Amino acid sequence: MSIHIEENLFSLETKNTLYQMMKDPYGQLLHLWYGKKTDQNMDYLINSNEINYTGVLYESQHDRSYSNDILPFELPVSGHGDFRISALSIELPEGSADLDLRIKEVIPKDHKEPLNGLPYSHDGKNEKAEAMDIVLEDHQAAIEVILHYSVFYETDVIARSVEVINHNEKAIRIRRIFPISLDFQEQKFDLIHFYGRHVMERQFEREPISHGIKNISSSRAMSSHQHNPALILASPNADELSGPCYGNLLMYSGSFAGLVEKDQIDQIRLLLGMNPDHFSWTLESNERFQSPEGLMSYSEDGFSTLSHNFHHVIEDHVMRGRFAKEAKPVLLNSWEAAYFTFDGLSILNLARETKELGADLLVLDDGWFGYRNNDYTSLGDWQVNEEKLQMPLEMLVRQVHQMGLKFGLWIEPEMVSEDSDLYRKHPEWAMVIPSRKPLVARSQLVLDMANPEVVNYLYDLFSKIIRDTHLDYIKWDFNRSPDPLYSSVLPANRQSEVSHRFVLGTYNLLERLTHEFPDVLFEGCAGGGGRFDAGMLYYTPQIWCSDDTDAHERTKIQYGTSFFYPIRSVGSHVSAIPNHQTRRKISLNDRKIAASPGTFGYELNPAELEWSEKRDIEKQIIEYKRRQPLIFDGNYYRLSNPFEDHAAAWMFVDKNQDKALVQGMFYRFISNYPGRKVVLAGLDPDKKYEVTYSSFPLSSHGRFEEENESAPAKAIFSGQALMTGGIRVQTSMNDDAGFELELESLN
Ligand code: GLA
């Protein structure tokens, strides 16, 4: 049992953590503790010093030391004496937003209820969620607020969502709702977050938390390239392998906000939830509103453990279907190989080359429909361009299948081009404010996913395409953020709901299509990694990490992505040189190393390669397939911080600590500098490991030889030594030089 309900004390226990709440003398729900397990009630930590001139509850008016302005709350609400950032704000019928929530009941559940219309963490194969609801009510306002908790004991993760029920005869309006809210008393933390832009997603940033409010958010109705709904609070001394840290992840793909406040007495409050900007939701009498779910984990042992917890919870309790656990196909995508210039025959040639290389799946990217020979036109007109292909798509797919290859298509369902039959027929289906010029991005508009008619239309259309064409794979793209947020089917006073209704419409479409086609692999994409979040991973078990395929920059993007998201979900490919985003020229081997921590594939035209390069790619694919179980099921360790170390290094260790793969890249070659050292992690200190230098075999006099085709060099070290002193690695004499080592235990 991981849920303990005593009279006034409510504790959630995971293998290594304790999350504790209490009912205070006035019926308010206080947050007592989240962190390392303790053996007692933590209520002695409640601050009872008097803070001058702060508000106190009416019932406690003679006890000036009991102030809502400093108490740690489990769900801080607007008003009622707490002037810090609030996790819930509701405009009541009389116009005020002063909520007074008291505990009504605490209900242990024998199973976890699904979240209607939203992604949520669910029972896994090996572990069930334990669940508990805490029901709060504002008696006078006739509002109930339910905190839904679920506990994944083995995974050390706690999930929470917030539901509001309006029992009032009149309508109320939700103005902010944050499923994650954590109050910490007098602690020093660094905040780690992941910022970026298109082709440069999830850049790591760590900063001390100072007084005031820090806001990490997206108001783009997508989780965004610019920020990710994932925050870590870390003790200033925490690093990869030691120190306390808290991870917080929102399972939502729309606008979000992560707020951190350090208050007047140095307490820290963290909120992660829906972005209150451009959002409010009217709840009529007897209606309910369900927030997205947030996932929380605490690690006493630094970021690696925290990442493992999130990787496991996403793999076991978020992703669904066969592709959550199965091997993934190695694919070749036509985008950087052909862009918009192809016909059926050239795609069949690409398929033949793909098959010869040993890949499993050919993906026909953008350009197969309407008159789509550039990105100015035809989104929405999802009829095959047979004139361009010079054959029906079904025929092309049949031939690809006959080669023994799987076939996939690129789609961008939520978009419409101004120049399209769909827009000409249904201009009201695009998010355009009547009488105003639309805002365009990549010359496209966004369909109104808040309109159920649009969602139904898209479902009929795409289910037919997938069925008729016998697709094995879909790349679901989303290349611009909805703006303006306007729906022609909603009245003026409900336009502030569009941002969330848009996401719900998308989830509805994803749910129906992924449910109907469980054998189709859906890969998410949003101009690369603009919607890389746990909400999307519930539907699409892999996501194209970034449009930046440059191996150097990719290692940094993948570093940031790895903190929360499992490696098996990261779409990463080898592309041609000079790289199309940066013009960098990195060797084929080093590009392979950079693309290895992920689903792997190619984004190039093999016909343009030398014979020897094709031969190398064949070897790479065989090697990757051999390693994929270790990459997907092993524990992942970051061995360097590429934002500080001028090198990226990471490794995978299998669950029995018998096999490991170490990879990385040194960004700068320094002349006459005898190699670099990497300290390994996650091995068994008591085992001996045979290390194979697979990329750059050492010659007898200790220098690498690039042309050396002889057997790779091997050496034996103890796990203890490798994790303490590390190991010297050799690379080629150039910038962005990769390395890799394979380890096998001898015991
Ligand atoms: C986006 C995707 C690319 C490619 C193009 C096609 O940018 O991220 O991978 O599919 O769209 O237009």
PDB file of N, CA, C and O in Angstrom, residues 218-226 253-255 412 414-415 431 439-442 444-447 477-485 499 502 526-527 530-531:
ATOM      1  N   SER A 218       4.584  28.722 -22.583  1.00  0.00           N
ATOM      2  CA  SER A 218       4.236  28.835 -23.996  1.00  0.00           C
ATOM      3  C   SER A 218       2.795  29.303 -24.072  1.00  0.00           C
ATOM      4  O   SER A 218       1.932  28.779 -23.373  1.00  0.00           O
ATOM      5  N   SER A 219       2.549  30.285 -24.926  1.00  0.00           N
ATOM      6  CA  SER A 219       1.156  30.706 -25.153  1.00  0.00           C
ATOM      7  C   SER A 219       0.806  30.434 -26.612  1.00  0.00           C
ATOM      8  O   SER A 219      -0.025  31.101 -27.200  1.00  0.00           O
ATOM      9  N   ARG A 220       1.481  29.432 -27.215  1.00  0.00           N
ATOM     10  CA  ARG A 220       1.354  29.167 -28.649  1.00  0.00           C
ATOM     11  C   ARG A 220       0.373  28.044 -28.965  1.00  0.00           C
ATOM     12  O   ARG A 220       0.360  27.539 -30.079  1.00  0.00           O
ATOM     13  N   ALA A 221      -0.419  27.624 -27.985  1.00  0.00           N
ATOM     14  CA  ALA A 221      -1.343  26.491 -28.151  1.00  0.00           C
ATOM     15  C   ALA A 221      -0.595  25.235 -28.597  1.00  0.00           C
ATOM     16  O   ALA A 221      -1.148  24.341 -29.222  1.00  0.00           O
ATOM     17  N   MET A 222       0.656  25.192 -28.324  1.00  0.00           N
ATOM     18  CA  MET A 222       1.485  23.993 -28.497  1.00  0.00           C
ATOM     19  C   MET A 222       2.573  24.071 -27.421  1.00  0.00           C
ATOM     20  O   MET A 222       2.920  25.169 -26.968  1.00  0.00           O
ATOM     21  N   SER A 223       3.083  22.907 -27.049  1.00  0.00           N
ATOM     22  CA  SER A 223       4.064  22.980 -25.962  1.00  0.00           C
ATOM     23  C   SER A 223       5.271  23.814 -26.395  1.00  0.00           C
ATOM     24  O   SER A 223       5.870  24.494 -25.572  1.00  0.00           O
ATOM     25  N   SER A 224       5.596  23.774 -27.676  1.00  0.00           N
ATOM     26  CA  SER A 224       6.489  24.749 -28.324  1.00  0.00           C
ATOM     27  C   SER A 224       7.967  24.375 -28.405  1.00  0.00           C
ATOM     28  O   SER A 224       8.483  23.611 -27.595  1.00  0.00           O
ATOM     29  N   HIS A 225       8.614  25.000 -29.408  1.00  0.00           N
ATOM     30  CA  HIS A 225      10.066  24.905 -29.534  1.00  0.00           C
ATOM     31  C   HIS A 225      10.732  25.758 -28.448  1.00  0.00           C
ATOM     32  O   HIS A 225      11.864  25.509 -28.069  1.00  0.00           O
ATOM     33  N   GLN A 226      10.003  26.797 -28.005  1.00  0.00           N
ATOM     34  CA  GLN A 226      10.641  27.838 -27.200  1.00  0.00           C
ATOM     35  C   GLN A 226      10.857  27.424 -25.748  1.00  0.00           C
ATOM     36  O   GLN A 226      11.839  27.816 -25.124  1.00  0.00           O
ATOM     37  N   SER A 253      -0.105  19.175 -24.425  1.00  0.00           N
ATOM     38  CA  SER A 253       0.583  19.615 -25.632  1.00  0.00           C
ATOM     39  C   SER A 253       0.233  21.044 -26.027  1.00  0.00           C
ATOM     40  O   SER A 253       0.632  21.514 -27.088  1.00  0.00           O
ATOM     41  N   GLY A 254      -0.537  21.731 -25.179  1.00  0.00           N
ATOM     42  CA  GLY A 254      -0.932  23.100 -25.509  1.00  0.00           C
ATOM     43  C   GLY A 254      -0.163  24.135 -24.707  1.00  0.00           C
ATOM     44  O   GLY A 254       0.913  23.855 -24.165  1.00  0.00           O
ATOM     45  N   SER A 255      -0.733  25.339 -24.641  1.00  0.00           N
ATOM     46  CA  SER A 255      -0.083  26.418 -23.891  1.00  0.00           C
ATOM     47  C   SER A 255       0.077  25.999 -22.434  1.00  0.00           C
ATOM     48  O   SER A 255      -0.849  25.466 -21.839  1.00  0.00           O
ATOM     49  N   GLU A 412      -0.213  16.559 -42.241  1.00  0.00           N
ATOM     50  CA  GLU A 412      -0.255  17.704 -41.318  1.00  0.00           C
ATOM     51  C   GLU A 412      -1.730  18.074 -41.105  1.00  0.00           C
ATOM     52  O   GLU A 412      -2.213  19.089 -41.623  1.00  0.00           O
ATOM     53  N   GLU A 414      -3.858  19.293 -38.935  1.00  0.00           N
ATOM     54  CA  GLU A 414      -4.496  20.469 -38.337  1.00  0.00           C
ATOM     55  C   GLU A 414      -4.302  21.742 -39.171  1.00  0.00           C
ATOM     56  O   GLU A 414      -4.668  22.817 -38.711  1.00  0.00           O
ATOM     57  N   MET A 415      -3.733  21.596 -40.365  1.00  0.00           N
ATOM     58  CA  MET A 415      -3.393  22.786 -41.144  1.00  0.00           C
ATOM     59  C   MET A 415      -4.185  22.869 -42.437  1.00  0.00           C
ATOM     60  O   MET A 415      -4.677  21.874 -42.958  1.00  0.00           O
ATOM     61  N   MET A 431      -8.873  29.101 -38.465  1.00  0.00           N
ATOM     62  CA  MET A 431      -8.932  30.033 -37.338  1.00  0.00           C
ATOM     63  C   MET A 431      -8.570  31.429 -37.854  1.00  0.00           C
ATOM     64  O   MET A 431      -7.402  31.846 -37.807  1.00  0.00           O
ATOM     65  N   LEU A 439      -3.450  35.635 -40.078  1.00  0.00           N
ATOM     66  CA  LEU A 439      -2.013  35.642 -39.836  1.00  0.00           C
ATOM     67  C   LEU A 439      -1.440  34.365 -40.447  1.00  0.00           C
ATOM     68  O   LEU A 439      -1.934  33.285 -40.148  1.00  0.00           O
ATOM     69  N   VAL A 440      -0.459  34.508 -41.315  1.00  0.00           N
ATOM     70  CA  VAL A 440       0.081  33.312 -41.959  1.00  0.00           C
ATOM     71  C   VAL A 440       1.472  32.982 -41.406  1.00  0.00           C
ATOM     72  O   VAL A 440       2.205  33.866 -40.974  1.00  0.00           O
ATOM     73  N   ALA A 441       1.795  31.723 -41.415  1.00  0.00           N
ATOM     74  CA  ALA A 441       3.144  31.285 -41.059  1.00  0.00           C
ATOM     75  C   ALA A 441       3.421  30.105 -41.976  1.00  0.00           C
ATOM     76  O   ALA A 441       2.585  29.219 -42.113  1.00  0.00           O
ATOM     77  N   ARG A 442       4.554  30.061 -42.595  1.00  0.00           N
ATOM     78  CA  ARG A 442       4.882  29.096 -43.655  1.00  0.00           C
ATOM     79  C   ARG A 442       3.725  29.053 -44.661  1.00  0.00           C
ATOM     80  O   ARG A 442       3.360  28.002 -45.156  1.00  0.00           O
ATOM     81  N   GLN A 444       0.645  29.130 -44.250  1.00  0.00           N
ATOM     82  CA  GLN A 444      -0.480  28.255 -43.940  1.00  0.00           C
ATOM     83  C   GLN A 444      -1.303  28.779 -42.779  1.00  0.00           C
ATOM     84  O   GLN A 444      -0.839  29.589 -41.974  1.00  0.00           O
ATOM     85  N   LEU A 445      -2.544  28.319 -42.735  1.00  0.00           N
ATOM     86  CA  LEU A 445      -3.469  28.670 -41.670  1.00  0.00           C
ATOM     87  C   LEU A 445      -3.722  27.410 -40.846  1.00  0.00           C
ATOM     88  O   LEU A 445      -3.357  26.308 -41.262  1.00  0.00           O
ATOM     89  N   VAL A 446      -4.393  27.599 -39.711  1.00  0.00           N
ATOM     90  CA  VAL A 446      -4.631  26.469 -38.833  1.00  0.00           C
ATOM     91  C   VAL A 446      -6.127  26.169 -38.806  1.00  0.00           C
ATOM     92  O   VAL A 446      -6.950  27.083 -38.718  1.00  0.00           O
ATOM     93  N   LEU A 447      -6.466  24.891 -38.896  1.00  0.00           N
ATOM     94  CA  LEU A 447      -7.879  24.512 -38.840  1.00  0.00           C
ATOM     95  C   LEU A 447      -8.398  24.636 -37.409  1.00  0.00           C
ATOM     96  O   LEU A 447      -7.639  24.501 -36.442  1.00  0.00           O
ATOM     97  N   ASP A 477       2.657  15.919 -38.624  1.00  0.00           N
ATOM     98  CA  ASP A 477       3.380  17.185 -38.466  1.00  0.00           C
ATOM     99  C   ASP A 477       2.449  18.312 -38.015  1.00  0.00           C
ATOM    100  O   ASP A 477       1.219  18.208 -38.114  1.00  0.00           O
ATOM    101  N   PHE A 478       3.045  19.386 -37.555  1.00  0.00           N
ATOM    102  CA  PHE A 478       2.283  20.531 -37.036  1.00  0.00           C
ATOM    103  C   PHE A 478       3.241  21.720 -37.076  1.00  0.00           C
ATOM    104  O   PHE A 478       3.974  21.969 -36.133  1.00  0.00           O
ATOM    105  N   ASN A 479       3.244  22.407 -38.218  1.00  0.00           N
ATOM    106  CA  ASN A 479       4.360  23.311 -38.476  1.00  0.00           C
ATOM    107  C   ASN A 479       4.192  24.765 -38.049  1.00  0.00           C
ATOM    108  O   ASN A 479       5.100  25.561 -38.253  1.00  0.00           O
ATOM    109  N   ARG A 480       3.054  25.124 -37.503  1.00  0.00           N
ATOM    110  CA  ARG A 480       2.952  26.491 -36.996  1.00  0.00           C
ATOM    111  C   ARG A 480       1.985  26.507 -35.823  1.00  0.00           C
ATOM    112  O   ARG A 480       1.135  25.633 -35.690  1.00  0.00           O
ATOM    113  N   SER A 481       2.113  27.534 -35.001  1.00  0.00           N
ATOM    114  CA  SER A 481       1.209  27.595 -33.854  1.00  0.00           C
ATOM    115  C   SER A 481      -0.077  28.319 -34.249  1.00  0.00           C
ATOM    116  O   SER A 481      -0.049  29.249 -35.064  1.00  0.00           O
ATOM    117  N   PRO A 482      -1.204  27.874 -33.681  1.00  0.00           N
ATOM    118  CA  PRO A 482      -2.480  28.520 -33.973  1.00  0.00           C
ATOM    119  C   PRO A 482      -2.472  29.971 -33.508  1.00  0.00           C
ATOM    120  O   PRO A 482      -2.167  30.256 -32.361  1.00  0.00           O
ATOM    121  N   ASP A 483      -2.804  30.864 -34.398  1.00  0.00           N
ATOM    122  CA  ASP A 483      -2.814  32.296 -34.079  1.00  0.00           C
ATOM    123  C   ASP A 483      -3.482  32.993 -35.259  1.00  0.00           C
ATOM    124  O   ASP A 483      -2.953  32.874 -36.370  1.00  0.00           O
ATOM    125  N   PRO A 484      -4.584  33.636 -35.100  1.00  0.00           N
ATOM    126  CA  PRO A 484      -5.279  33.946 -33.848  1.00  0.00           C
ATOM    127  C   PRO A 484      -6.013  32.734 -33.309  1.00  0.00           C
ATOM    128  O   PRO A 484      -6.351  31.818 -34.051  1.00  0.00           O
ATOM    129  N   LEU A 485      -6.258  32.777 -31.989  1.00  0.00           N
ATOM    130  CA  LEU A 485      -7.057  31.726 -31.372  1.00  0.00           C
ATOM    131  C   LEU A 485      -8.513  32.143 -31.491  1.00  0.00           C
ATOM    132  O   LEU A 485      -9.025  32.919 -30.686  1.00  0.00           O
ATOM    133  N   SER A 499      -7.951  27.913 -27.075  1.00  0.00           N
ATOM    134  CA  SER A 499      -6.616  27.322 -26.980  1.00  0.00           C
ATOM    135  C   SER A 499      -6.709  25.880 -26.452  1.00  0.00           C
ATOM    136  O   SER A 499      -6.109  24.946 -26.998  1.00  0.00           O
ATOM    137  N   PHE A 502      -8.806  23.557 -28.790  1.00  0.00           N
ATOM    138  CA  PHE A 502      -7.991  23.154 -29.940  1.00  0.00           C
ATOM    139  C   PHE A 502      -7.212  21.877 -29.595  1.00  0.00           C
ATOM    140  O   PHE A 502      -7.201  20.902 -30.351  1.00  0.00           O
ATOM    141  N   ALA A 526       6.570  18.550 -35.096  1.00  0.00           N
ATOM    142  CA  ALA A 526       5.987  19.888 -35.153  1.00  0.00           C
ATOM    143  C   ALA A 526       7.113  20.822 -35.572  1.00  0.00           C
ATOM    144  O   ALA A 526       7.794  21.390 -34.729  1.00  0.00           O
ATOM    145  N   GLY A 527       7.341  20.896 -36.886  1.00  0.00           N
ATOM    146  CA  GLY A 527       8.501  21.654 -37.339  1.00  0.00           C
ATOM    147  C   GLY A 527       9.717  21.120 -36.584  1.00  0.00           C
ATOM    148  O   GLY A 527      10.467  21.880 -35.983  1.00  0.00           O
ATOM    149  N   GLY A 530       8.712  20.771 -31.950  1.00  0.00           N
ATOM    150  CA  GLY A 530       7.925  21.846 -31.329  1.00  0.00           C
ATOM    151  C   GLY A 530       6.751  21.354 -30.500  1.00  0.00           C
ATOM    152  O   GLY A 530       6.042  22.144 -29.883  1.00  0.00           O
ATOM    153  N   ARG A 531       6.514  20.037 -30.523  1.00  0.00           N
ATOM    154  CA  ARG A 531       5.445  19.488 -29.673  1.00  0.00           C
ATOM    155  C   ARG A 531       5.954  18.186 -29.073  1.00  0.00           C
ATOM    156  O   ARG A 531       5.314  17.159 -29.138  1.00  0.00           O
TER     157      ARG A 531
END
